[in-house]
Short mmCIF file of C-alpha atoms in Angstrom, two decimals:
data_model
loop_
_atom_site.label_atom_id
_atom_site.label_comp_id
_atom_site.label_asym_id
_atom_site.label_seq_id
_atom_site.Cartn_x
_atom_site.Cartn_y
_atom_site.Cartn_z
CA UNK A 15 -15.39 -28.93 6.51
CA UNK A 16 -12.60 -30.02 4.15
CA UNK A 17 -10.42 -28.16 2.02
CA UNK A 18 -11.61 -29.24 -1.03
CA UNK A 19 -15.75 -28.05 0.17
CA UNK A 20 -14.50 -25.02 1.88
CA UNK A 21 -13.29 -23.78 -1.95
CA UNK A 22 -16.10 -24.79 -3.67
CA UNK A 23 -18.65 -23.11 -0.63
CA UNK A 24 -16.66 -19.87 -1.60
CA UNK A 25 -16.44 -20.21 -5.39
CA UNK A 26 -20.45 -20.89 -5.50
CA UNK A 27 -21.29 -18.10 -3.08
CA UNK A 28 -19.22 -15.35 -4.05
CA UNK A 29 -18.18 -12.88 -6.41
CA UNK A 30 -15.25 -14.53 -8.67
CA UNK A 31 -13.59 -11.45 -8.46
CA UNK A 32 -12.40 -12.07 -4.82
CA UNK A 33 -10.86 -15.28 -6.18
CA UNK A 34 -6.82 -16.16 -7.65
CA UNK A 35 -4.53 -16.19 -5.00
CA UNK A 36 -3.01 -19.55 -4.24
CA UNK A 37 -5.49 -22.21 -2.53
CA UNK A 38 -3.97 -22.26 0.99
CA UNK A 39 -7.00 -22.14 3.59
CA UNK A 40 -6.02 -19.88 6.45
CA UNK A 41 -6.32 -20.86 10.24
CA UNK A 42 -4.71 -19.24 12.02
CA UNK A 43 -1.51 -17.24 11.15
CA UNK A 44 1.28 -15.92 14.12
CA UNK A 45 3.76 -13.00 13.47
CA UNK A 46 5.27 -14.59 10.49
CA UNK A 47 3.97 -18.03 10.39
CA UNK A 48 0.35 -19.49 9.03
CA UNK A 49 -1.28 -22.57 9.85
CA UNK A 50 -3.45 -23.83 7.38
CA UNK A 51 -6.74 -25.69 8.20
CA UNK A 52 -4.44 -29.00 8.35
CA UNK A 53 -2.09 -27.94 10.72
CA UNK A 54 0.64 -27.12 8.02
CA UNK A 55 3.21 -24.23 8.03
CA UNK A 56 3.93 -21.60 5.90
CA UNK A 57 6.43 -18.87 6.21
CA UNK A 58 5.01 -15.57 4.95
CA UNK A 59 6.02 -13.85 2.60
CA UNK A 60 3.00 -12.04 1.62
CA UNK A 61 1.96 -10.24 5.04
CA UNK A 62 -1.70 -10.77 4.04
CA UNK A 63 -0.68 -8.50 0.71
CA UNK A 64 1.27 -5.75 2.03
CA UNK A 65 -1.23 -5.57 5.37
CA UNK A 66 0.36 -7.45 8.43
CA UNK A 67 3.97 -5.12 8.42
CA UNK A 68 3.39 -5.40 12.34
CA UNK A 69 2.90 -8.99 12.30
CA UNK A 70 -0.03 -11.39 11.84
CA UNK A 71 -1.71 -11.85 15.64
CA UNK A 72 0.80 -9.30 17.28
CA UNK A 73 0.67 -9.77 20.90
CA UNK A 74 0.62 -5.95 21.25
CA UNK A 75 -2.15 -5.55 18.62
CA UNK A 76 -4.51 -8.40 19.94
CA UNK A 77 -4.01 -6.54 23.96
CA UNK A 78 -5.23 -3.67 22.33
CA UNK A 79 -8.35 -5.16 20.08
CA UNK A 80 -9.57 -7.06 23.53
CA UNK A 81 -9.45 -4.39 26.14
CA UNK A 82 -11.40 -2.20 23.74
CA UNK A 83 -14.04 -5.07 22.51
CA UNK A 84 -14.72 -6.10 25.81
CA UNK A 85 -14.62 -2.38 27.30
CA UNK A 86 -18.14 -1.58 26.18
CA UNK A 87 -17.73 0.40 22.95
CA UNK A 88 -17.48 -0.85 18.89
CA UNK A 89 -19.13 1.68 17.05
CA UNK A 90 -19.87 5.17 17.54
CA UNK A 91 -20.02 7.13 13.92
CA UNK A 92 -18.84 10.28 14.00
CA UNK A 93 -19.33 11.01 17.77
CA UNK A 94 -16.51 11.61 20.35
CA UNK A 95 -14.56 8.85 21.51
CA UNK A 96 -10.96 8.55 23.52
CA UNK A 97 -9.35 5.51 21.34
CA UNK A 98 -10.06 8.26 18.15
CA UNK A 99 -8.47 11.20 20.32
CA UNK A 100 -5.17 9.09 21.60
CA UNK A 101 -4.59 7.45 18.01
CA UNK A 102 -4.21 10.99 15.96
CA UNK A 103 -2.94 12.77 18.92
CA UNK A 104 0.48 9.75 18.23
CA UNK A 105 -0.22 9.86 14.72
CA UNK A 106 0.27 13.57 13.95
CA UNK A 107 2.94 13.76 16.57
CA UNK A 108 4.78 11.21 15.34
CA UNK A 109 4.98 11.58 11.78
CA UNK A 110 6.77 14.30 9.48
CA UNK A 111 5.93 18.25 9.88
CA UNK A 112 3.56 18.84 7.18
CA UNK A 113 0.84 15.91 7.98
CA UNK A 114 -1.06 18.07 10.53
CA UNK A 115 -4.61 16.86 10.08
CA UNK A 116 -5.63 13.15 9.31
CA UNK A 117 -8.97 11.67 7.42
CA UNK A 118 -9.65 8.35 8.83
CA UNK A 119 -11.70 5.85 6.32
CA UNK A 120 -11.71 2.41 6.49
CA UNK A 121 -9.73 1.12 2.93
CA UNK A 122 -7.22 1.87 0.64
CA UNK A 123 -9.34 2.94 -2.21
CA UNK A 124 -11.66 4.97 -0.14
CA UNK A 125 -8.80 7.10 0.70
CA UNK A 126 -7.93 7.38 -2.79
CA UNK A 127 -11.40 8.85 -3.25
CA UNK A 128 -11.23 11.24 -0.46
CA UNK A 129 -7.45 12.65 -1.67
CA UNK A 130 -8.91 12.87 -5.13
CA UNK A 131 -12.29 15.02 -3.27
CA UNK A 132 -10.01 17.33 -1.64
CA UNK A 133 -7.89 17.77 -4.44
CA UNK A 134 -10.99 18.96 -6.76
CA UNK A 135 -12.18 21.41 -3.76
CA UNK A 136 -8.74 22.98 -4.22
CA UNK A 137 -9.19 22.89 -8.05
CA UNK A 138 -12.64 24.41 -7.79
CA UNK A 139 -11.37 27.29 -5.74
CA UNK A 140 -8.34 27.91 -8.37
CA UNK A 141 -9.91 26.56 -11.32
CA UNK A 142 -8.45 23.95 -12.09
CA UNK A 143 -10.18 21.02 -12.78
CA UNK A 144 -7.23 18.05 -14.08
CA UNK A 145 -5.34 15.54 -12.19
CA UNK A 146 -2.25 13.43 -12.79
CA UNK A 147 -1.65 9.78 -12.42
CA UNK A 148 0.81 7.59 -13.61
CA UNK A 149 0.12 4.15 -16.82
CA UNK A 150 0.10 1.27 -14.74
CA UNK A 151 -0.63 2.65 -11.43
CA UNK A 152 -2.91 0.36 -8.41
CA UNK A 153 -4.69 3.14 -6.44
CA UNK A 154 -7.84 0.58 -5.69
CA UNK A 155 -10.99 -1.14 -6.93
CA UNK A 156 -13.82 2.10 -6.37
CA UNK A 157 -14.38 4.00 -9.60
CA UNK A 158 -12.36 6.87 -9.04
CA UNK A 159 -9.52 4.65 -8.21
CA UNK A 160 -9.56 2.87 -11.51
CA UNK A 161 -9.96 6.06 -13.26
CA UNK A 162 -6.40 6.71 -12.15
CA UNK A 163 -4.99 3.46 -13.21
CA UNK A 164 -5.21 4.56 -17.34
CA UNK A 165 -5.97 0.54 -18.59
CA UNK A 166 -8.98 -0.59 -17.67
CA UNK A 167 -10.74 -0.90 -21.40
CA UNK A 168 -13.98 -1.71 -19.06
CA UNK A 169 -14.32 1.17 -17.83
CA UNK A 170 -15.88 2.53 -21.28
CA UNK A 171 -16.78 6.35 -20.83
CA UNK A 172 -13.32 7.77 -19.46
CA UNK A 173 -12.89 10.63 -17.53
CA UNK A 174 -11.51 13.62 -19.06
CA UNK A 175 -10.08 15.23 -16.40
CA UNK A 176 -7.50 12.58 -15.28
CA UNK A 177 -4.54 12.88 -17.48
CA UNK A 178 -2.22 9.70 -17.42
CA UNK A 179 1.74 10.12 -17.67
CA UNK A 180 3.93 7.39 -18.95
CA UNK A 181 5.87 5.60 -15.91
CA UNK A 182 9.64 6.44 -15.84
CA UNK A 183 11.49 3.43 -15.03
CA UNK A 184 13.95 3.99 -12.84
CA UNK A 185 16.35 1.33 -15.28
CA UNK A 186 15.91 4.08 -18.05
CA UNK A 187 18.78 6.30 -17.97
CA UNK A 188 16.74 7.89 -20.96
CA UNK A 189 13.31 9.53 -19.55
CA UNK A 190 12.47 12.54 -20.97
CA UNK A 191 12.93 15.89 -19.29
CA UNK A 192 9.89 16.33 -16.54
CA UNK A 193 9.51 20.07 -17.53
CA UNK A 194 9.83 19.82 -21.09
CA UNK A 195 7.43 16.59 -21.35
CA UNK A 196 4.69 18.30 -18.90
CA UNK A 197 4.59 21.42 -21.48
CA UNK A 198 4.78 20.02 -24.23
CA UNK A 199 2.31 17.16 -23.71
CA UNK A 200 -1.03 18.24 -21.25
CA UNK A 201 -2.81 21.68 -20.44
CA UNK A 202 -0.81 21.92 -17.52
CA UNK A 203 -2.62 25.26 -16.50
CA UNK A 204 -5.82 23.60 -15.44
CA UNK A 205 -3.91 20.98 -13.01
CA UNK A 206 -4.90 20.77 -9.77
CA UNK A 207 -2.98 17.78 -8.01
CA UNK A 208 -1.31 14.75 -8.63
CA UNK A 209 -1.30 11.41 -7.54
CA UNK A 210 1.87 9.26 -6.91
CA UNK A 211 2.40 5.22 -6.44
CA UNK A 212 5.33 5.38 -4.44
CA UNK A 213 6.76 2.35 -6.58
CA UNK A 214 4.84 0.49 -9.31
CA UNK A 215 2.49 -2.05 -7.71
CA UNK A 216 3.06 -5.37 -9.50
CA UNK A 217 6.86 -4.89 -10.18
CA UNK A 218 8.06 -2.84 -7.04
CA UNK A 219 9.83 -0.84 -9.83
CA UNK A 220 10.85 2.66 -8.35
CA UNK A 221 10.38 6.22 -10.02
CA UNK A 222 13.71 7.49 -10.70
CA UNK A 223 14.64 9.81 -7.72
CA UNK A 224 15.72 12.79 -10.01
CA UNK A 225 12.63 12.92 -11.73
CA UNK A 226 10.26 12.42 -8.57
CA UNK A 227 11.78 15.71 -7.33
CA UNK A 228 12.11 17.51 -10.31
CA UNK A 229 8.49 16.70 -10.49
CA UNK A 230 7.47 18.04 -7.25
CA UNK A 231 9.22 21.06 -8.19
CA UNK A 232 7.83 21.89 -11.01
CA UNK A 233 4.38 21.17 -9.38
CA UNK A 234 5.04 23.28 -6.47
CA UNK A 235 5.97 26.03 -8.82
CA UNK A 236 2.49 25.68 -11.07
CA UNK A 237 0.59 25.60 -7.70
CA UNK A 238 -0.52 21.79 -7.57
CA UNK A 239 -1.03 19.53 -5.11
CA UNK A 240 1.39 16.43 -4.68
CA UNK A 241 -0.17 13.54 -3.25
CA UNK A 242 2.07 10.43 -2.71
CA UNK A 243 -0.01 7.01 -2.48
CA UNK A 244 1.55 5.10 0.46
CA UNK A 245 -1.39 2.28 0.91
CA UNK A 246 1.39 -0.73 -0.15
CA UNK A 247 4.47 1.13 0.32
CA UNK A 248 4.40 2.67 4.00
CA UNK A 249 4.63 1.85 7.32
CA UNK A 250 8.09 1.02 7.22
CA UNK A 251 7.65 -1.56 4.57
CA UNK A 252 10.94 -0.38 2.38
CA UNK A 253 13.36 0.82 5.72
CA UNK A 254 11.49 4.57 5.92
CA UNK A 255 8.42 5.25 7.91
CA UNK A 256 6.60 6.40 4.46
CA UNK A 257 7.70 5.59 1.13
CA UNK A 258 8.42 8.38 -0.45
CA UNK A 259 11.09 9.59 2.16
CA UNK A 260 13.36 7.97 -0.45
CA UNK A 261 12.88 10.72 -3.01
CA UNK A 262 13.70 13.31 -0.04
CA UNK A 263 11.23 15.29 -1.11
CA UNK A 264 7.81 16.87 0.52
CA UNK A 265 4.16 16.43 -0.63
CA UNK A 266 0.85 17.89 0.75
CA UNK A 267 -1.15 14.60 1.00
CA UNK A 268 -0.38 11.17 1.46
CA UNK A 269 -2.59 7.74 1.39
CA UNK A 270 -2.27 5.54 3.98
CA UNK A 271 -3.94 1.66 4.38
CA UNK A 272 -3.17 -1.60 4.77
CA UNK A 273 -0.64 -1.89 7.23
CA UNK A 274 -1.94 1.35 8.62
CA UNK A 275 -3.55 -1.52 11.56
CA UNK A 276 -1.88 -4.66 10.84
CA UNK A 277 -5.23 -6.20 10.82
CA UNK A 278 -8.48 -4.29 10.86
CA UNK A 279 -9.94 -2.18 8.02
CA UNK A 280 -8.16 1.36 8.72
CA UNK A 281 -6.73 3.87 6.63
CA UNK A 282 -6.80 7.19 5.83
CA UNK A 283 -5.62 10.44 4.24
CA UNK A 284 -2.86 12.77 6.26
CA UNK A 285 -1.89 16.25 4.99
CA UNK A 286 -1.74 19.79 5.36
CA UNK A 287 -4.50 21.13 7.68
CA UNK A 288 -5.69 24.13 5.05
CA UNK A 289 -5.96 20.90 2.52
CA UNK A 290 -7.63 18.40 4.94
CA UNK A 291 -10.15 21.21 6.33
CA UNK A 292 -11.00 22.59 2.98
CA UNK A 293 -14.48 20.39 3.12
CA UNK A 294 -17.27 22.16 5.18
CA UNK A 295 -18.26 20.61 8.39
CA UNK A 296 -20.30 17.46 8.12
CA UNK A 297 -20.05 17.28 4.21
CA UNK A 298 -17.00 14.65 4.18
CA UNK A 299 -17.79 11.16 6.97
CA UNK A 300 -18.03 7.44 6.46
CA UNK A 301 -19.88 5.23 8.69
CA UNK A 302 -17.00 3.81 10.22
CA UNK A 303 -14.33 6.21 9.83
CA UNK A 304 -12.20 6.37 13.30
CA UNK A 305 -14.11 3.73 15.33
CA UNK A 306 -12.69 2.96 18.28
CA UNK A 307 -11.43 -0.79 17.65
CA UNK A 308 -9.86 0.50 14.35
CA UNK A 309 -8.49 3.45 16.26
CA UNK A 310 -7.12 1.13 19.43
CA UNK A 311 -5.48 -1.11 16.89
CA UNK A 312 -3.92 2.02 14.90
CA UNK A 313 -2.38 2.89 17.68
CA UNK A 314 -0.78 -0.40 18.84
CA UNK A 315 0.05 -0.71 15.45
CA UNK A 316 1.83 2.26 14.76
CA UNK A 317 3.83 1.77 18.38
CA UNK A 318 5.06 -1.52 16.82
CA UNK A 319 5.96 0.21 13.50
CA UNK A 320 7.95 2.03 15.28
CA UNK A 321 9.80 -0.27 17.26
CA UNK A 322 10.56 -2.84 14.32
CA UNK A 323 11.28 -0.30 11.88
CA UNK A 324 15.15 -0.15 12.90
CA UNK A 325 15.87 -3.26 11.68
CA UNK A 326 14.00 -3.59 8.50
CA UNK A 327 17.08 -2.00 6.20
CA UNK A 328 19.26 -4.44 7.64
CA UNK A 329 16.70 -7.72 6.96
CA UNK A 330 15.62 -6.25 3.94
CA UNK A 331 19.54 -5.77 2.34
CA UNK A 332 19.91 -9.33 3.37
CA UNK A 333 16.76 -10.35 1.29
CA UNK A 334 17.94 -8.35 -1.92
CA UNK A 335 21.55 -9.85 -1.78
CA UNK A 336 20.06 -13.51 -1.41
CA UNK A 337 17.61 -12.85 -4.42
CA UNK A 338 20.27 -11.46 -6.95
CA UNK A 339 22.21 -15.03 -5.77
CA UNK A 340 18.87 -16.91 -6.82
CA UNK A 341 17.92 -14.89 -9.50
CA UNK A 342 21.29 -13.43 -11.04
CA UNK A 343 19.52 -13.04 -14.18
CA UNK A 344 16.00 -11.62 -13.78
CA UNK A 345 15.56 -7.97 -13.03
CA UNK A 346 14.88 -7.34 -8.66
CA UNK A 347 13.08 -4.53 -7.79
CA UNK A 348 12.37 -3.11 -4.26
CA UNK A 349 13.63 -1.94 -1.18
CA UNK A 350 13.61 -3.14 2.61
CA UNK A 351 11.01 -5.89 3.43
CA UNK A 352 9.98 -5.41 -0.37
CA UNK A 353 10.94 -6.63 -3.57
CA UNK A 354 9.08 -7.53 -7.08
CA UNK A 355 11.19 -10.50 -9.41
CA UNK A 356 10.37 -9.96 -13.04
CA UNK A 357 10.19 -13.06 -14.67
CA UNK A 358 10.03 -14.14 -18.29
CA UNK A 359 6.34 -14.71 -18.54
CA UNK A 360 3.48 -14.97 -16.27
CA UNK A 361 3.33 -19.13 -16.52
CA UNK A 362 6.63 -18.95 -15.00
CA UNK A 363 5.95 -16.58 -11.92
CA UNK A 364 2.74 -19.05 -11.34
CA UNK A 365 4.57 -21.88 -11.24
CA UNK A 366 7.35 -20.45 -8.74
CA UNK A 367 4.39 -19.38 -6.68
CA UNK A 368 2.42 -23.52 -6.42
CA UNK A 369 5.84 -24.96 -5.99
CA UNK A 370 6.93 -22.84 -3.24
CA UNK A 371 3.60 -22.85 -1.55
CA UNK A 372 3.54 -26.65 -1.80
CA UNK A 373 7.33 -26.82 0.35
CA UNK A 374 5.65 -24.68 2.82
CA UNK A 375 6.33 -20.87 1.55
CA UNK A 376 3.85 -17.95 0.78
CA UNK A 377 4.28 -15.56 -2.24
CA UNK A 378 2.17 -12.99 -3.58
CA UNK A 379 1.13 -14.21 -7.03
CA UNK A 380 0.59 -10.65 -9.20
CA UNK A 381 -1.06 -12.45 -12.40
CA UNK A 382 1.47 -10.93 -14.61
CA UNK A 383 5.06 -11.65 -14.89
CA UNK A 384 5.99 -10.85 -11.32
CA UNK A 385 6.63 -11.98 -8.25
CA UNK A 386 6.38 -10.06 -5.24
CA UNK A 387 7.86 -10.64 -1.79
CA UNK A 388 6.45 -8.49 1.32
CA UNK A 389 6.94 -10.74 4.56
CA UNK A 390 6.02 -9.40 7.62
CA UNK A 391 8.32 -6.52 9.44
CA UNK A 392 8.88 -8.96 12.43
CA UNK A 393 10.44 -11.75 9.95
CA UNK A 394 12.92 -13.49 12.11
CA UNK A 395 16.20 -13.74 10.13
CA UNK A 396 16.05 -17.48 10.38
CA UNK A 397 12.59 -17.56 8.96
CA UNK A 398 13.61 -15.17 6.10
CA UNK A 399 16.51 -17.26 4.96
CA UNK A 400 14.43 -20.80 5.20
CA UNK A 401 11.88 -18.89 3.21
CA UNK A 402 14.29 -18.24 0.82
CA UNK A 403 16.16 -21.43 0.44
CA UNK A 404 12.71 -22.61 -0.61
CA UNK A 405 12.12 -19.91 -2.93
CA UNK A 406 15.82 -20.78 -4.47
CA UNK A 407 14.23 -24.95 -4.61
CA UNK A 408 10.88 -23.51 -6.36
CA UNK A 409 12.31 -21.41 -9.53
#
């Protein structure tokens, strides 16, 4: 089938909603290369949006997938199996202190839903019933996920127990006082958690690192539960194991997805154990939570985290120096493997986006003023610099 009926197939058959990103037609797609259907090359940038960290096809990631599809077991619900035992067993020993227990789902969003669940079973037993998110936020697609967002004029009905604060831009030397803001502005006695973006999701714009901690303090001292969202901005994709290791500071919950596997649909909550076993037994599954191809892949996947991750500060310094050369004058956010151009209008950051993919380079095209750049962890430093030579040919 040709490129041009392959489109069209998908525009008649599905939802437009899963359509907008730039027309390439996948094939095949190796560490941080795709093919499309005609045999041309693209260097990623994109890492599938924020999913492929490990690397598209990585050998070590495919070994794993094969000996446990052809080993006799792909589904099991919630019953017993060993890939599910030897994936948290490395997870929880390999990750900071306080994540003692994990929640295994199968997307982003879904973990969103189960951080805000255990949040309200914490509010319930202190009663509490608010949480916190930030304007602007991208926590995912599910209902309870856009509540959290604090734009979406579809929506209709809101929720009155999600309270949205304005994002601090970490550019604005002028942010008001966390404390005195909180106080003065929201019934801060019936809060029962928060939830954080680790950076903004369409401009890789950063919290200021003062006010993420002073927030967290003054949280800690009210009694409510920080959760960080680390679905785009962990697994090593910004030089740290989880995002918000930049703020140095310490939450109770944190989301975890896309390049949680590198590939198949896994992610997951990880926290405190009093937090994660606050739901009774049986009242808080999902069909395939922790099945044991996800959970063989985790594990790979996480092992190759944390052998690339050493060299991602160095690659990623390297991609920030070239893009202030290329773009002295629009603002770069981002750090490591990650970095969000703001450009003067949305027809502009469109246009970068065709030409590049047309000289053989993938970006990740936001629909608003933005262009992001997330290539895989594995990026050679040959591949990075060709893919930004083009991006320097395309503005």
């Amino acid at each position: 089938m040709k490129k041009n009926n392959i489109i069209r197939t998908i525009k008649r058959f599905e939802a437009r909603s899963m359509h907008g990103q730039l027309p390439v037609i996948w094939k095949t797609a190796n560490m941080d290369i795709v093919t499309d259907i005609n045999n041309k090359k693209y260097i990623d940038f994109t890492s599938g949006i924020c999913v492929t960290n490990a690397g598209h096809s990585n050998p070590e990631i495919c070994r794993a997938l094969f000996e446990e599809v052809t080993g006799g077991l792909m589904h099991s619900y919630t019953f017993y199996n060993k890939p599910r035992a030897d994936f948290l067993e490395h997870l929880i020993k390999n990750t900071p202190d306080f994540i003692e227990k994990a929640f295994l789902v199968s997307s982003g969003t879904e973990a969103t839903e189960c951080a805000l669940k255990l949040m309200k079973l914490y509010g319930r037993e202190t009663r509490k019933d608010i949480i916190m998110s930030f304007n602007g936020a991208m926590h995912g697609r599910t209902l309870g996920s856009e509540f959290l967002k604090g734009k979406e004029r579809w929506i209709g009905t809101w929720f009155p127990e999600i309270i949205h604060l304005p994002f601090p831009d970490s550019k604005d030397k002028f942010y008001p006082d966390v404390e005195w803001w909180l106080v003065s502005n929201i019934p801060y006695r019936k809060i029962c958690g928060i939830m954080i973006e680790t950076y903004q999701g369409w401009s890789a714009r950063f919290y200021p690192k003062k006010y993420i901690q002073d927030l967290v303090m003054w949280c800690r001292k009210h009694k409510i539960l920080v959760c960080f969202d680390e679905i785009q901005g962990g697994m090593g994709r910004t030089g740290k194991l989880f995002n918000y290791m930049h703020y140095d500071v310490e939450p109770d919950l944190i989301c975890v997805g896309k390049g949680f596997s590198s590939s198949l649909p896994l992610a997951g909550v990880l926290g405190k154990k009093w937090i994660l076993d606050g739901p009774e037994t049986g009242s808080m599954s999902s069909t395939h939570s922790a099945n044991p191809l996800c959970c063989a892949v985790g594990l790979a996947n996480f092992k190759e985290i944390q052998r690339i991750l050493p060299s991602v500060s160095a690659k990623g310094k390297l991609l920030h120096k070239e893009l202030k050369k290329i773009f002295p004058n629009f603002e770069i956010n981002g750090k490591g493997l990650l970095a969000g151009i703001i450009t003067p209008t949305e027809e502009y950051a469109t246009k970068v986006c065709y030409k590049a993919m047309k000289k053989g380079l993938l970006l990740i095209k936001t629909g608003l003023n933005s262009i992001k750049i997330a290539p895989p962890l594995c990026i050679t430093k040959e591949n990075l610099l060709k893919g930004l030579n083009i991006l320097k040919e395309s503005k």
